[in-house]
Amino acid sequence: MAAGKLKTTYICSECGYESLKWLGHCPSCGEWNTFVEEVVNTSKEKGRSVVSSLRSKPVLIKDIVLNDKEIRIKTGDAEFDRVMGGGIVSGSIVLVGGEPGIGKSTLMLQVAVKLSGLKILYVSGEESQQQIKMRYDRIGNNDMNNIYILNETDVDVIMEQTKEIQPDMVIVDSIQTMFCGSLDSSAGSISQIKECTALFQQYAKSSHVPVFLIGHITKDGAIAGPKILEHIVDVVVMFEGERNYGYRILRAIKNRFGSSSELGIYLMQQNGLTEVSNPSEVLISKNTENLSGVCLAATLEGLRPIIIEIQALVSTAAYGMPQRTTTGFDYRRLNMLLAVLEKRCNFKLASKDVFLNITGGIKVDDPAIDLAVVCAILSSTVDIPLDHDCCFAGEIGLSGEIRPVTHIEKRLSEAEKIGFKRMLVSGYGIEKLNRHNSSIEIVPVNRVDEAFRHLFG
Ligand code: TYD
Ligand code: MG
């Protein structure tokens, strides 16, 4: 091969920015230490474009005819279908991201099993056919399936096989193990990931077969992750959860065919993932009624209201430096809330250990749970349990004021559905609230100290 045709370049693993020399700081996305060295072969044609092969012409927008029969494949898994925006769109390319071991392969195999009428090609570059068969037996199956397992990592060979098998859906596990012979870099490098994705995309668009790409990300996302693919694919979903807890959340990050704020909740069990259609009822423990430090918050995950349980433990610090530990909640936000309690409400928490836990191992970044967090801390501090038929929604500002939250009607109706009698919410703008015919009692509070007086007298 002519020496001049091989070129070394440096690519940012976060955003795909290319540079001729190594850089510590990416000028495009601002990340540090993300550049990796790649060898690219400039002699081959590059930059395959899906669009160019279609020879498209511009059309006036009013003349575009909508295809009513946009084919959506329903999997029968209500959570999965909802995250997909109402089913899998034919010819779409979907990236399923998540940390290793979270359950991506299980999820996709279960989806394949549910689609018993279709021919599915499951390409695995990670596990042997026997391993997949063991998982298949474990998740309980019906023998009506048409699932073909292919152990292959060469995309050109995979393309040959798709011609032969003519599948209705393709699952690629995982995109990091795939490689394409026209590039010199090794599997998992950024240029390989990009090129293989482009090939699969070309296949999906030309054959109208949906393709699912499984992609690993690490905790800090530093390794050649699927992040750079987010703008190439049609749909990006993330499968997340705490490995030590059973709950898994399938979250749409980007969806060209539906809302990107949908999410599905699953429980990982002995025999695979089960759908959780009533998360609020599952996430609340029923036997904490007389315990202090437990508080229920009406939060919103995507567009879905969920009641979650927050537990706080406040105790005198035994060793000099007080500890603050959180699970599922932002540590810095907890420090902010503690500072507000200290400064605005005169609670002496500086010498206390504070532990905060959101049950079920789910992570919440909805500021509306601030009020519940503060009430759980206060309840633990004074050691008085909160009423178990009361729930909370309010954001807390730096001066201790309780601010209104979004979609309060949804939160109220979810709380009512679960059987709560009262809800503490911000008093601001409460008169504009559309009550419909809900009967849950609304307790407006404007400041943290006011909430404290209301709850503990
Ligand atoms: P897997 O789908 O292999 O994860 P990924 O493809 O994201 O790496 O699932 C990994 C974990 O799921 C593994 O630790 C075992 C657990 N698991 C169950 O608990 N029950 C099951 O039925 C299956 C199939 C897996
Ligand atoms: Mg896997």
JSON list of C-alpha atoms and ligand atoms in Angstrom, two decimals, residues 98-107 126-127 135 138-139 173 214 216 239 243 248 268-273, ligand 1:
[
{"chain": "A", "resi": 98, "resn": "GLY", "atom": "CA", "xyz": [-26.05, 1.85, 28.48]},
{"chain": "A", "resi": 99, "resn": "GLU", "atom": "CA", "xyz": [-23.34, 0.74, 30.83]},
{"chain": "A", "resi": 100, "resn": "PRO", "atom": "CA", "xyz": [-22.03, -2.80, 30.46]},
{"chain": "A", "resi": 101, "resn": "GLY", "atom": "CA", "xyz": [-24.12, -5.32, 32.38]},
{"chain": "A", "resi": 102, "resn": "ILE", "atom": "CA", "xyz": [-27.18, -3.17, 32.73]},
{"chain": "A", "resi": 103, "resn": "GLY", "atom": "CA", "xyz": [-29.36, -5.46, 30.60]},
{"chain": "A", "resi": 104, "resn": "LYS", "atom": "CA", "xyz": [-29.24, -4.20, 27.00]},
{"chain": "A", "resi": 105, "resn": "SER", "atom": "CA", "xyz": [-28.80, -7.64, 25.46]},
{"chain": "A", "resi": 106, "resn": "THR", "atom": "CA", "xyz": [-31.58, -9.01, 27.64]},
{"chain": "A", "resi": 107, "resn": "LEU", "atom": "CA", "xyz": [-33.93, -6.21, 26.64]},
{"chain": "A", "resi": 126, "resn": "GLU", "atom": "CA", "xyz": [-19.80, -10.41, 22.14]},
{"chain": "A", "resi": 127, "resn": "GLU", "atom": "CA", "xyz": [-21.44, -13.66, 23.11]},
{"chain": "A", "resi": 135, "resn": "ARG", "atom": "CA", "xyz": [-30.32, -16.34, 28.08]},
{"chain": "A", "resi": 138, "resn": "ARG", "atom": "CA", "xyz": [-33.83, -18.05, 31.00]},
{"chain": "A", "resi": 139, "resn": "ILE", "atom": "CA", "xyz": [-36.22, -15.32, 29.91]},
{"chain": "A", "resi": 173, "resn": "ASP", "atom": "CA", "xyz": [-24.79, -6.44, 19.74]},
{"chain": "A", "resi": 214, "resn": "ILE", "atom": "CA", "xyz": [-26.40, -1.76, 21.07]},
{"chain": "A", "resi": 216, "resn": "HIS", "atom": "CA", "xyz": [-21.68, 0.54, 25.57]},
{"chain": "A", "resi": 239, "resn": "PHE", "atom": "CA", "xyz": [-30.98, 1.91, 29.43]},
{"chain": "A", "resi": 243, "resn": "ARG", "atom": "CA", "xyz": [-26.73, -2.33, 38.96]},
{"chain": "A", "resi": 248, "resn": "ARG", "atom": "CA", "xyz": [-34.15, -0.21, 35.00]},
{"chain": "A", "resi": 268, "resn": "MET", "atom": "CA", "xyz": [-34.75, -7.09, 36.32]},
{"chain": "A", "resi": 269, "resn": "GLN", "atom": "CA", "xyz": [-35.59, -10.46, 37.80]},
{"chain": "A", "resi": 270, "resn": "GLN", "atom": "CA", "xyz": [-34.48, -14.07, 37.60]},
{"chain": "A", "resi": 271, "resn": "ASN", "atom": "CA", "xyz": [-36.32, -14.59, 34.36]},
{"chain": "A", "resi": 272, "resn": "GLY", "atom": "CA", "xyz": [-35.48, -11.35, 32.62]},
{"chain": "A", "resi": 273, "resn": "LEU", "atom": "CA", "xyz": [-37.09, -7.93, 32.58]},
{"chain": "B", "resi": 1, "resn": "TYD", "atom": "P1", "xyz": [-27.07, -8.22, 29.88]},
{"chain": "B", "resi": 1, "resn": "TYD", "atom": "O1", "xyz": [-28.30, -8.17, 29.08]},
{"chain": "B", "resi": 1, "resn": "TYD", "atom": "O2", "xyz": [-26.04, -9.22, 29.51]},
{"chain": "B", "resi": 1, "resn": "TYD", "atom": "O3", "xyz": [-26.40, -6.76, 29.97]},
{"chain": "B", "resi": 1, "resn": "TYD", "atom": "P2", "xyz": [-25.66, -5.90, 28.82]},
{"chain": "B", "resi": 1, "resn": "TYD", "atom": "O4", "xyz": [-25.97, -6.50, 27.52]},
{"chain": "B", "resi": 1, "resn": "TYD", "atom": "O5", "xyz": [-26.21, -4.51, 29.00]},
{"chain": "B", "resi": 1, "resn": "TYD", "atom": "O6", "xyz": [-24.22, -5.95, 29.13]},
{"chain": "B", "resi": 1, "resn": "TYD", "atom": "O7", "xyz": [-27.55, -8.45, 31.37]},
{"chain": "B", "resi": 1, "resn": "TYD", "atom": "C1", "xyz": [-26.63, -8.40, 32.37]},
{"chain": "B", "resi": 1, "resn": "TYD", "atom": "C2", "xyz": [-27.19, -8.64, 33.75]},
{"chain": "B", "resi": 1, "resn": "TYD", "atom": "O8", "xyz": [-28.55, -8.95, 33.84]},
{"chain": "B", "resi": 1, "resn": "TYD", "atom": "C3", "xyz": [-26.42, -9.79, 34.34]},
{"chain": "B", "resi": 1, "resn": "TYD", "atom": "O9", "xyz": [-25.64, -9.29, 35.40]},
{"chain": "B", "resi": 1, "resn": "TYD", "atom": "C4", "xyz": [-27.43, -10.75, 34.82]},
{"chain": "B", "resi": 1, "resn": "TYD", "atom": "C5", "xyz": [-28.72, -9.99, 34.79]},
{"chain": "B", "resi": 1, "resn": "TYD", "atom": "N1", "xyz": [-29.86, -10.85, 34.41]},
{"chain": "B", "resi": 1, "resn": "TYD", "atom": "C6", "xyz": [-30.84, -11.16, 35.34]},
{"chain": "B", "resi": 1, "resn": "TYD", "atom": "O10", "xyz": [-30.77, -10.74, 36.50]},
{"chain": "B", "resi": 1, "resn": "TYD", "atom": "N2", "xyz": [-31.90, -11.94, 34.96]},
{"chain": "B", "resi": 1, "resn": "TYD", "atom": "C7", "xyz": [-32.02, -12.42, 33.70]},
{"chain": "B", "resi": 1, "resn": "TYD", "atom": "O11", "xyz": [-33.00, -13.12, 33.39]},
{"chain": "B", "resi": 1, "resn": "TYD", "atom": "C8", "xyz": [-31.01, -12.10, 32.73]},
{"chain": "B", "resi": 1, "resn": "TYD", "atom": "C9", "xyz": [-31.07, -12.62, 31.33]},
{"chain": "B", "resi": 1, "resn": "TYD", "atom": "C10", "xyz": [-29.96, -11.30, 33.14]}
]
